[in-house]
Tab-separated table of C-alpha atoms in Angstrom:
chain	number	residue	atom	x	y	z
A	1	UNK	CA	-14.270	12.961	-18.326
A	2	UNK	CA	-12.805	14.130	-21.607
A	3	UNK	CA	-9.817	14.188	-23.898
A	4	UNK	CA	-8.727	17.654	-24.982
A	5	UNK	CA	-7.521	16.379	-28.365
A	6	UNK	CA	-6.601	13.195	-30.113
A	7	UNK	CA	-3.634	11.548	-28.433
A	8	UNK	CA	-3.938	13.585	-25.226
A	9	UNK	CA	-4.011	11.799	-21.906
A	10	UNK	CA	-7.465	11.182	-20.380
A	11	UNK	CA	-8.674	14.135	-18.323
A	12	UNK	CA	-11.055	13.984	-15.388
A	13	UNK	CA	-12.505	16.954	-13.490
A	14	UNK	CA	-13.747	16.097	-10.005
A	15	UNK	CA	-15.759	18.455	-7.817
A	16	UNK	CA	-15.873	17.499	-4.138
A	17	UNK	CA	-18.964	19.053	-2.582
A	18	UNK	CA	-20.457	19.194	0.872
A	19	UNK	CA	-23.673	17.320	1.481
A	20	UNK	CA	-26.402	18.965	-0.554
A	21	UNK	CA	-23.986	21.296	-2.345
A	22	UNK	CA	-24.313	22.455	-5.948
A	23	UNK	CA	-22.210	20.388	-8.392
A	24	UNK	CA	-20.350	22.080	-11.244
A	25	UNK	CA	-21.594	21.406	-14.768
A	26	UNK	CA	-19.315	19.080	-16.712
A	27	UNK	CA	-17.516	17.838	-13.588
A	28	UNK	CA	-17.733	14.453	-11.867
A	29	UNK	CA	-19.311	14.944	-8.458
A	30	UNK	CA	-17.836	13.489	-5.266
A	31	UNK	CA	-20.280	14.279	-2.484
A	32	UNK	CA	-19.298	14.185	1.190
A	33	UNK	CA	-21.816	12.005	2.980
A	34	UNK	CA	-22.541	10.049	-0.192
A	35	UNK	CA	-19.373	9.112	-2.078
A	36	UNK	CA	-17.149	9.847	0.939
A	37	UNK	CA	-18.494	8.901	4.358
A	38	UNK	CA	-16.705	9.398	7.658
A	39	UNK	CA	-17.063	6.979	10.551
A	40	UNK	CA	-17.772	8.920	13.789
A	41	UNK	CA	-16.193	6.149	15.855
A	42	UNK	CA	-13.027	5.944	13.767
A	43	UNK	CA	-12.773	9.745	13.493
A	44	UNK	CA	-12.955	9.978	17.265
A	45	UNK	CA	-10.055	7.526	17.484
A	46	UNK	CA	-7.950	10.073	15.579
A	47	UNK	CA	-9.209	13.152	17.408
A	48	UNK	CA	-8.840	11.546	20.818
A	49	UNK	CA	-7.427	14.757	22.331
A	50	UNK	CA	-8.276	17.829	20.237
A	51	UNK	CA	-10.255	18.599	17.100
A	52	UNK	CA	-7.985	19.965	14.381
A	53	UNK	CA	-9.788	21.028	11.187
A	54	UNK	CA	-6.582	20.853	9.126
A	55	UNK	CA	-6.293	17.155	9.968
A	56	UNK	CA	-9.889	16.533	8.953
A	57	UNK	CA	-9.185	18.323	5.673
A	58	UNK	CA	-6.148	16.120	5.091
A	59	UNK	CA	-8.343	13.034	5.546
A	60	UNK	CA	-10.814	14.482	3.022
A	61	UNK	CA	-7.997	15.100	0.537
A	62	UNK	CA	-6.888	11.465	0.894
A	63	UNK	CA	-10.461	10.311	0.271
A	64	UNK	CA	-10.836	12.599	-2.758
A	65	UNK	CA	-7.588	11.280	-4.256
A	66	UNK	CA	-8.806	7.708	-3.796
A	67	UNK	CA	-12.119	8.613	-5.468
A	68	UNK	CA	-10.304	10.106	-8.468
A	69	UNK	CA	-7.876	7.220	-8.813
A	70	UNK	CA	-10.649	4.616	-8.835
A	71	UNK	CA	-13.253	6.551	-10.845
A	72	UNK	CA	-11.193	7.072	-14.016
A	73	UNK	CA	-9.886	4.040	-15.866
A	74	UNK	CA	-6.335	4.183	-17.144
A	75	UNK	CA	-6.050	4.249	-20.941
A	76	UNK	CA	-5.655	0.981	-22.821
A	77	UNK	CA	-2.578	2.331	-24.576
A	78	UNK	CA	-0.501	4.260	-22.078
A	79	UNK	CA	-0.635	4.902	-18.381
A	80	UNK	CA	-1.128	8.477	-17.174
A	81	UNK	CA	-4.274	10.535	-16.622
A	82	UNK	CA	-4.884	14.174	-15.679
A	83	UNK	CA	-7.034	15.149	-12.710
A	84	UNK	CA	-8.402	18.593	-11.906
A	85	UNK	CA	-9.801	18.461	-8.385
A	86	UNK	CA	-11.769	21.096	-6.459
A	87	UNK	CA	-12.010	20.448	-2.692
A	88	UNK	CA	-13.688	22.438	0.136
A	89	UNK	CA	-11.462	22.908	3.201
A	90	UNK	CA	-11.491	25.006	6.362
A	91	UNK	CA	-8.387	27.026	5.467
A	92	UNK	CA	-7.923	27.270	1.680
A	93	UNK	CA	-5.080	29.771	2.071
A	94	UNK	CA	-2.893	27.097	3.663
A	95	UNK	CA	-3.812	24.418	1.148
A	96	UNK	CA	-3.354	26.703	-1.872
A	97	UNK	CA	0.034	27.937	-0.676
A	98	UNK	CA	2.934	26.946	-2.976
A	99	UNK	CA	4.617	24.971	-0.191
A	100	UNK	CA	1.604	22.733	0.502
A	101	UNK	CA	0.043	22.456	-2.955
A	102	UNK	CA	3.452	21.988	-4.561
A	103	UNK	CA	4.432	19.194	-2.176
A	104	UNK	CA	1.032	17.542	-2.632
A	105	UNK	CA	1.321	17.529	-6.428
A	106	UNK	CA	4.920	16.358	-6.329
A	107	UNK	CA	4.129	13.407	-4.058
A	108	UNK	CA	1.057	12.306	-6.017
A	109	UNK	CA	2.548	12.711	-9.477
A	110	UNK	CA	5.657	10.791	-8.467
A	111	UNK	CA	3.596	8.015	-6.899
A	112	UNK	CA	0.839	7.535	-9.473
A	113	UNK	CA	2.370	8.657	-12.763
A	114	UNK	CA	-0.646	10.963	-13.280
A	115	UNK	CA	-0.932	14.746	-13.451
A	116	UNK	CA	-2.755	16.426	-10.571
A	117	UNK	CA	-4.115	19.955	-10.244
A	118	UNK	CA	-5.903	21.078	-7.091
A	119	UNK	CA	-8.022	24.070	-6.214
A	120	UNK	CA	-9.044	24.447	-2.601
A	121	UNK	CA	-12.095	26.533	-1.694
A	122	UNK	CA	-13.665	27.629	1.592
A	123	UNK	CA	-16.147	25.217	3.139
A	124	UNK	CA	-19.730	26.398	3.315
A	125	UNK	CA	-20.033	24.950	6.801
A	126	UNK	CA	-17.416	23.813	9.275
A	127	UNK	CA	-17.217	20.052	9.739
A	128	UNK	CA	-18.601	18.764	13.011
A	129	UNK	CA	-16.095	17.482	15.523
A	130	UNK	CA	-16.697	13.859	16.571
A	131	UNK	CA	-17.867	13.119	20.071
A	132	UNK	CA	-14.775	12.156	21.995
A	133	UNK	CA	-14.763	8.848	23.779
A	134	UNK	CA	-12.710	7.318	26.551
A	135	UNK	CA	-9.577	6.299	24.711
A	136	UNK	CA	-6.305	4.948	25.949
A	137	UNK	CA	-4.304	8.125	25.480
A	138	UNK	CA	-0.770	7.891	24.185
A	139	UNK	CA	2.089	8.548	26.524
A	140	UNK	CA	5.692	8.598	25.452
A	141	UNK	CA	4.999	7.673	21.827
A	142	UNK	CA	8.296	7.249	19.985
A	143	UNK	CA	7.157	5.830	16.650
A	144	UNK	CA	3.988	5.006	14.758
A	145	UNK	CA	3.607	1.826	12.764
A	146	UNK	CA	1.142	1.343	9.866
A	147	UNK	CA	-0.402	-2.014	10.723
A	148	UNK	CA	-2.332	-4.222	8.290
A	149	UNK	CA	-3.096	-7.908	8.019
A	150	UNK	CA	0.061	-8.551	5.958
A	151	UNK	CA	2.976	-10.822	6.833
A	152	UNK	CA	5.631	-8.079	6.928
A	153	UNK	CA	3.322	-5.968	9.071
A	154	UNK	CA	2.860	-8.687	11.684
A	155	UNK	CA	6.530	-9.666	11.767
A	156	UNK	CA	8.042	-6.174	11.883
A	157	UNK	CA	5.438	-5.043	14.409
A	158	UNK	CA	6.651	-7.797	16.712
A	159	UNK	CA	10.302	-6.906	16.151
A	160	UNK	CA	9.731	-3.186	16.767
A	161	UNK	CA	7.564	-3.822	19.838
A	162	UNK	CA	10.479	-5.747	21.330
A	163	UNK	CA	12.678	-2.680	20.777
A	164	UNK	CA	10.266	0.126	21.675
A	165	UNK	CA	7.660	-1.456	23.945
A	166	UNK	CA	4.836	0.990	24.678
A	167	UNK	CA	6.653	3.610	22.611
A	168	UNK	CA	5.301	1.940	19.455
A	169	UNK	CA	1.828	3.123	18.406
A	170	UNK	CA	0.033	1.096	15.726
A	171	UNK	CA	-2.049	2.788	13.051
A	172	UNK	CA	-4.699	0.411	11.716
A	173	UNK	CA	-4.968	0.532	7.932
A	174	UNK	CA	-8.018	-1.720	7.643
A	175	UNK	CA	-11.655	-0.855	8.309
A	176	UNK	CA	-12.635	-4.223	9.758
A	177	UNK	CA	-12.942	-4.890	13.459
A	178	UNK	CA	-10.836	-8.040	13.095
A	179	UNK	CA	-7.858	-5.788	12.377
A	180	UNK	CA	-8.337	-3.590	15.452
A	181	UNK	CA	-6.783	-3.950	18.895
A	182	UNK	CA	-8.974	-5.052	21.769
A	183	UNK	CA	-8.867	-4.111	25.437
A	184	UNK	CA	-9.339	-6.508	28.346
A	185	UNK	CA	-13.134	-6.246	27.962
A	186	UNK	CA	-13.033	-7.150	24.298
A	187	UNK	CA	-13.881	-3.635	23.086
A	188	UNK	CA	-12.365	-2.393	19.858
A	189	UNK	CA	-13.173	1.323	19.993
A	190	UNK	CA	-11.076	2.620	22.857
A	191	UNK	CA	-7.764	2.906	21.078
A	192	UNK	CA	-6.388	5.745	18.966
A	193	UNK	CA	-6.030	5.221	15.207
A	194	UNK	CA	-8.335	2.196	15.302
A	195	UNK	CA	-9.223	2.096	11.589
A	196	UNK	CA	-9.247	4.138	8.389
A	197	UNK	CA	-11.775	6.845	9.373
A	198	UNK	CA	-13.533	7.146	6.033
A	199	UNK	CA	-14.963	5.029	3.251
A	200	UNK	CA	-15.061	5.804	-0.478
A	201	UNK	CA	-17.944	4.558	-2.611
A	202	UNK	CA	-18.097	5.214	-6.351
A	203	UNK	CA	-21.376	3.590	-7.261
A	204	UNK	CA	-19.933	2.209	-10.517
A	205	UNK	CA	-18.959	-1.230	-11.756
A	206	UNK	CA	-15.385	-2.183	-12.594
A	207	UNK	CA	-13.490	0.801	-11.165
A	208	UNK	CA	-9.796	1.290	-11.914
A	209	UNK	CA	-7.861	-1.404	-10.054
A	210	UNK	CA	-4.214	-0.279	-10.234
A	211	UNK	CA	-4.715	1.538	-6.910
A	212	UNK	CA	-1.421	3.415	-6.944
A	213	UNK	CA	-2.886	6.115	-4.685
A	214	UNK	CA	-3.129	3.637	-1.791
A	215	UNK	CA	0.458	4.486	-0.941
A	216	UNK	CA	-0.548	8.131	-0.504
A	217	UNK	CA	-3.504	7.193	1.676
A	218	UNK	CA	-1.486	5.022	4.029
A	219	UNK	CA	1.522	7.348	4.209
A	220	UNK	CA	-0.721	10.333	4.959
A	221	UNK	CA	-2.656	8.457	7.654
A	222	UNK	CA	0.618	7.379	9.239
A	223	UNK	CA	2.001	10.923	9.072
A	224	UNK	CA	-1.161	12.351	10.648
A	225	UNK	CA	-0.926	9.793	13.444
A	226	UNK	CA	2.713	10.713	14.081
A	227	UNK	CA	1.732	14.391	14.246
A	228	UNK	CA	-1.142	13.793	16.670
A	229	UNK	CA	0.882	11.402	18.831
A	230	UNK	CA	3.910	13.718	18.731
A	231	UNK	CA	6.083	10.833	17.530
A	232	UNK	CA	9.179	11.551	15.479
A	233	UNK	CA	9.389	8.237	13.631
A	234	UNK	CA	7.153	6.427	11.143
A	235	UNK	CA	8.248	2.820	10.760
A	236	UNK	CA	7.543	1.206	7.388
A	237	UNK	CA	7.236	-2.606	7.568
A	238	UNK	CA	8.211	-3.570	4.011
A	239	UNK	CA	11.238	-5.730	3.368
A	240	UNK	CA	13.592	-5.175	0.453
A	241	UNK	CA	11.816	-7.193	-2.230
A	242	UNK	CA	8.481	-5.487	-1.569
A	243	UNK	CA	9.817	-1.938	-1.227
A	244	UNK	CA	12.460	-1.916	-3.974
A	245	UNK	CA	11.551	-4.813	-6.269
A	246	UNK	CA	8.595	-3.101	-8.046
A	247	UNK	CA	10.822	-0.201	-9.097
A	248	UNK	CA	13.767	-2.373	-10.119
A	249	UNK	CA	11.601	-4.748	-12.179
A	250	UNK	CA	8.475	-2.854	-13.330
A	251	UNK	CA	5.585	-4.755	-14.902
A	252	UNK	CA	4.942	-4.290	-18.628
A	253	UNK	CA	4.019	-0.757	-19.657
A	254	UNK	CA	3.062	0.194	-16.096
A	255	UNK	CA	4.717	3.133	-14.371
A	256	UNK	CA	7.165	2.098	-11.647
A	257	UNK	CA	5.484	1.314	-8.319
A	258	UNK	CA	6.979	3.569	-5.628
A	259	UNK	CA	4.292	3.164	-2.968
A	260	UNK	CA	6.711	1.719	-0.358
A	261	UNK	CA	9.892	3.356	-1.622
A	262	UNK	CA	12.030	5.947	0.260
A	263	UNK	CA	11.877	8.281	-2.754
A	264	UNK	CA	8.116	8.551	-2.224
A	265	UNK	CA	8.171	8.803	1.576
A	266	UNK	CA	10.785	11.555	1.272
A	267	UNK	CA	8.194	13.553	-0.672
A	268	UNK	CA	5.546	12.777	1.935
A	269	UNK	CA	7.869	14.146	4.624
A	270	UNK	CA	7.971	17.454	2.742
A	271	UNK	CA	4.179	17.552	2.498
A	272	UNK	CA	3.673	16.755	6.183
A	273	UNK	CA	6.197	19.400	7.182
A	274	UNK	CA	4.592	22.060	4.967
A	275	UNK	CA	1.046	21.244	6.099
A	276	UNK	CA	1.455	20.311	9.756
A	277	UNK	CA	4.919	21.499	10.655
A	278	UNK	CA	5.941	18.000	11.708
A	279	UNK	CA	9.496	16.762	11.269
A	280	UNK	CA	8.605	13.057	11.562
A	281	UNK	CA	10.741	10.806	9.378
A	282	UNK	CA	9.836	7.581	7.601
A	283	UNK	CA	12.267	4.755	8.253
A	284	UNK	CA	12.700	1.273	6.799
A	285	UNK	CA	14.301	-1.078	9.340
A	286	UNK	CA	13.992	-4.132	7.036
A	287	UNK	CA	14.816	-2.468	3.703
A	288	UNK	CA	18.089	-4.328	3.257
A	289	UNK	CA	16.631	-7.709	4.206
A	290	UNK	CA	14.402	-10.156	2.366
A	291	UNK	CA	10.925	-11.018	3.549
A	292	UNK	CA	12.227	-14.476	4.420
A	293	UNK	CA	14.900	-12.996	6.682
A	294	UNK	CA	12.295	-10.780	8.338
A	295	UNK	CA	10.029	-13.747	9.044
A	296	UNK	CA	13.012	-15.722	10.364
A	297	UNK	CA	13.928	-12.915	12.754
A	298	UNK	CA	10.333	-12.702	13.980
A	299	UNK	CA	10.063	-16.469	14.542
A	300	UNK	CA	13.332	-16.454	16.470
A	301	UNK	CA	11.885	-13.751	18.702
A	302	UNK	CA	8.352	-15.024	19.045
A	303	UNK	CA	7.726	-18.554	17.889
A	304	UNK	CA	3.953	-18.191	17.505
A	305	UNK	CA	1.536	-19.153	14.746
A	306	UNK	CA	-0.029	-15.695	14.424
A	307	UNK	CA	1.883	-15.004	11.220
A	308	UNK	CA	0.060	-17.874	9.511
A	309	UNK	CA	-3.228	-15.983	9.811
A	310	UNK	CA	-1.948	-12.968	7.863
A	311	UNK	CA	-2.937	-12.252	4.269
A	312	UNK	CA	-0.662	-11.321	1.388
A	313	UNK	CA	-3.069	-11.837	-1.516
A	314	UNK	CA	-4.800	-8.745	-2.878
A	315	UNK	CA	-7.641	-10.672	-4.548
A	316	UNK	CA	-11.080	-10.580	-2.932
A	317	UNK	CA	-13.358	-13.431	-1.949
A	318	UNK	CA	-15.151	-13.450	-5.304
A	319	UNK	CA	-12.018	-14.792	-6.992
A	320	UNK	CA	-10.262	-16.821	-4.300
A	321	UNK	CA	-13.000	-18.738	-2.509
A	322	UNK	CA	-13.751	-22.434	-2.560
A	323	UNK	CA	-16.525	-24.220	-0.704
A	324	UNK	CA	-17.565	-20.826	0.726
A	325	UNK	CA	-14.162	-20.380	2.339
A	326	UNK	CA	-11.864	-17.518	1.369
A	327	UNK	CA	-8.276	-18.453	0.702
A	328	UNK	CA	-5.309	-16.670	-0.887
A	329	UNK	CA	-4.694	-17.336	-4.570
A	330	UNK	CA	-1.132	-18.572	-4.069
A	331	UNK	CA	0.153	-17.548	-7.498
A	332	UNK	CA	0.050	-13.730	-7.783
A	333	UNK	CA	3.303	-11.840	-7.187
A	334	UNK	CA	2.421	-11.122	-3.546
A	335	UNK	CA	1.488	-14.739	-2.809
A	336	UNK	CA	4.542	-16.083	-4.606
A	337	UNK	CA	6.802	-13.822	-2.553
A	338	UNK	CA	5.030	-15.008	0.591
A	339	UNK	CA	5.490	-18.695	-0.281
A	340	UNK	CA	9.135	-18.089	-1.188
A	341	UNK	CA	9.676	-16.313	2.144
A	342	UNK	CA	7.941	-18.963	4.250
A	343	UNK	CA	10.178	-21.566	2.612
A	344	UNK	CA	13.291	-19.446	3.231
A	345	UNK	CA	12.362	-19.077	6.905
A	346	UNK	CA	11.924	-22.842	7.275
A	347	UNK	CA	8.283	-22.393	8.268
A	348	UNK	CA	5.192	-24.306	7.149
A	349	UNK	CA	1.689	-23.329	6.103
A	350	UNK	CA	-1.479	-25.361	5.790
A	351	UNK	CA	-2.129	-26.717	2.312
A	352	UNK	CA	-5.553	-25.043	2.516
A	353	UNK	CA	-4.005	-21.567	2.698
A	354	UNK	CA	-4.038	-21.199	-1.080
A	355	UNK	CA	-6.320	-21.896	-4.036
A	356	UNK	CA	-3.253	-23.121	-5.909
A	357	UNK	CA	-2.321	-25.750	-3.358
A	358	UNK	CA	0.282	-27.614	-5.395
A	359	UNK	CA	3.105	-25.736	-7.117
A	360	UNK	CA	4.898	-29.020	-7.853
A	361	UNK	CA	2.183	-29.986	-10.336
A	362	UNK	CA	3.192	-30.302	-13.987
A	363	UNK	CA	0.049	-28.399	-14.963
A	364	UNK	CA	-1.069	-24.950	-13.822
A	365	UNK	CA	-4.714	-26.033	-13.952
A	366	UNK	CA	-4.123	-29.194	-11.907
A	367	UNK	CA	-2.279	-27.244	-9.216
A	368	UNK	CA	-5.504	-25.599	-8.064
A	369	UNK	CA	-7.809	-27.035	-5.424
A	370	UNK	CA	-10.259	-29.513	-6.859
A	371	UNK	CA	-13.508	-27.889	-7.924
A	372	UNK	CA	-12.118	-24.380	-8.455
A	373	UNK	CA	-13.432	-23.112	-11.789
A	374	UNK	CA	-13.236	-19.321	-11.667
A	375	UNK	CA	-11.239	-17.183	-14.114
A	376	UNK	CA	-8.322	-19.561	-14.540
A	377	UNK	CA	-7.216	-17.674	-17.639
A	378	UNK	CA	-6.834	-14.429	-15.705
A	379	UNK	CA	-5.182	-16.260	-12.826
A	380	UNK	CA	-2.699	-17.817	-15.213
A	381	UNK	CA	-1.718	-14.314	-16.357
A	382	UNK	CA	-1.180	-13.240	-12.727
A	383	UNK	CA	0.851	-16.374	-12.046
A	384	UNK	CA	3.197	-15.929	-15.005
A	385	UNK	CA	3.738	-12.259	-14.137
A	386	UNK	CA	4.421	-13.077	-10.470
A	387	UNK	CA	6.886	-15.866	-11.202
A	388	UNK	CA	8.778	-13.886	-13.833
A	389	UNK	CA	8.974	-10.830	-11.561
A	390	UNK	CA	10.696	-12.814	-8.809
A	391	UNK	CA	12.942	-14.584	-11.311
A	392	UNK	CA	13.982	-11.332	-12.987
A	393	UNK	CA	14.693	-9.797	-9.588
A	394	UNK	CA	16.907	-12.784	-8.779
A	395	UNK	CA	18.858	-12.261	-12.015
A	396	UNK	CA	19.484	-8.524	-11.607
A	397	UNK	CA	22.696	-8.717	-9.636
A	398	UNK	CA	24.481	-10.775	-12.291
A	399	UNK	CA	23.167	-8.832	-15.292
A	400	UNK	CA	25.565	-6.447	-17.039
A	401	UNK	CA	22.555	-4.846	-18.734
A	402	UNK	CA	21.152	-3.730	-15.380
A	403	UNK	CA	24.448	-2.690	-13.773
A	404	UNK	CA	23.976	1.018	-14.488
A	405	UNK	CA	20.337	0.920	-13.379
A	406	UNK	CA	21.281	-0.690	-10.058
A	407	UNK	CA	24.055	1.841	-9.500
A	408	UNK	CA	21.613	4.669	-10.176
A	409	UNK	CA	19.022	3.134	-7.834
A	410	UNK	CA	21.622	2.874	-5.066
A	411	UNK	CA	22.674	6.504	-5.496
A	412	UNK	CA	19.057	7.647	-5.233
A	413	UNK	CA	18.630	5.589	-2.074
A	414	UNK	CA	21.729	7.237	-0.583
A	415	UNK	CA	20.103	10.643	-1.050
A	416	UNK	CA	16.583	9.642	-0.010
A	417	UNK	CA	17.770	7.968	3.196
A	418	UNK	CA	20.441	10.532	4.041
A	419	UNK	CA	23.234	7.956	3.807
A	420	UNK	CA	26.891	8.534	3.109
A	421	UNK	CA	27.595	8.361	-0.630
A	422	UNK	CA	28.172	4.754	-1.662
A	423	UNK	CA	26.517	3.246	1.419
A	424	UNK	CA	23.403	1.857	-0.253
A	425	UNK	CA	25.129	-0.060	-3.078
A	426	UNK	CA	26.617	-2.929	-1.005
A	427	UNK	CA	23.421	-3.191	1.050
A	428	UNK	CA	21.301	-3.447	-2.085
A	429	UNK	CA	23.685	-6.013	-3.568
A	430	UNK	CA	23.535	-8.166	-0.436
A	431	UNK	CA	19.725	-8.094	-0.388
A	432	UNK	CA	19.581	-9.125	-4.046
A	433	UNK	CA	22.116	-11.898	-3.434
A	434	UNK	CA	19.972	-13.241	-0.619
A	435	UNK	CA	16.832	-13.052	-2.762
A	436	UNK	CA	18.618	-14.952	-5.535
A	437	UNK	CA	19.699	-17.623	-3.079
A	438	UNK	CA	16.202	-17.987	-1.621
A	439	UNK	CA	14.542	-18.062	-5.046
A	440	UNK	CA	16.832	-20.804	-6.373
A	441	UNK	CA	16.296	-22.892	-3.227
A	442	UNK	CA	12.535	-22.451	-3.500
A	443	UNK	CA	12.431	-23.448	-7.155
A	444	UNK	CA	14.629	-26.477	-6.460
A	445	UNK	CA	12.215	-27.539	-3.714
A	446	UNK	CA	9.386	-27.752	-6.267
A	447	UNK	CA	11.187	-30.373	-8.335
A	448	UNK	CA	11.889	-30.623	-12.070
A	449	UNK	CA	8.242	-31.271	-13.004
A	450	UNK	CA	6.785	-28.003	-11.712
A	451	UNK	CA	4.844	-25.851	-14.182
A	452	UNK	CA	6.681	-22.849	-12.686
A	453	UNK	CA	10.012	-24.243	-13.815
A	454	UNK	CA	8.645	-24.681	-17.327
A	455	UNK	CA	7.619	-21.019	-17.386
A	456	UNK	CA	10.977	-19.830	-16.086
A	457	UNK	CA	12.960	-21.902	-18.583
A	458	UNK	CA	10.753	-20.697	-21.434
A	459	UNK	CA	11.167	-16.990	-20.654
A	460	UNK	CA	12.650	-14.870	-23.484
């Protein structure tokens, strides 16, 4: 991991090797079977019908990208990095072709803000096909749905299942059995696309945490599933604030977050078409709605409590546990959007859902559950960033400064979604109006003494 000269962006050379292969001198080694391990059970859930080496190679590419993204810290001053990656595949001619390699670089560079160079070489030994099990084979698949433990995922899955019935095939994005479907016997392994079929282990402390490549991983897994299931649609669950908000109101010096944006999925469509020949399209049925509206629609359809068991917080149990029980922090941007949306939908959550139980408190420290003592300084930073993000998003529509930026964003959405020119602008405006309305109502519900109100009123 080097810098070519003073002021250059950090450069990292990664050599993906087969188990027992010879690493290149001066390169960071990513060994299959060590740093990247494939689950035979989960692989079999993808290759439930036929073994396709090109699909296995695509999974390896996703794993290699994740390894690179996590292994090299972003610079303290700046954002981008450069990766040179060498990967063994079954058919290097296909992967090195301008159509495939060009689409791959375009998608990754747009998503992560980094520079990527790939060289694909012939595998020394063909990968072994997983032993096929007795899976519930797909019949009449219309659309695939990337399914996680998130609130949007649960709500939109229910809405789309009402529309498509058995034509909706869920692609599990989590490795844990709790996130997998079960059959009548309680088994979790007899369904296609049961879990992410690989795991990436770096063996280092404090890896890079920005995780922008996760969007590539999940979009590629969803595209592969659509190809294997012969489905023409890939349904993205994100509502407007989550898909568009991070690009409209970026955080600090960070590159805009496009992981759930149509401009990124449009690039993934090109890659999937060049690599697999599939014409599947990504679609966003809730793009022009807020998360609160999505939850409201789901509750009107299915008034169950399952949504309350979903997770929005990205923080792990080390940072958001109390009395040996994992909660959600309640104050990061994702948790704040969740709490805003639950309020907008007129729903209720248990007070014990969050570490920061009381947002009406006059003090940030006093708002946390009694006895919580971990990293409050860091959590305060997350809380301020989350609150200001939602407040800035609520102010966009009425800001003359952002008028041109919003018009440009709408025009790009017209092109990315194949809409008639001028169609996206009123839809985007309506979504932002609704967010503004929901945000003001939520803040009013906290009362004049809330520490959040103090932060908002003190913003520059």
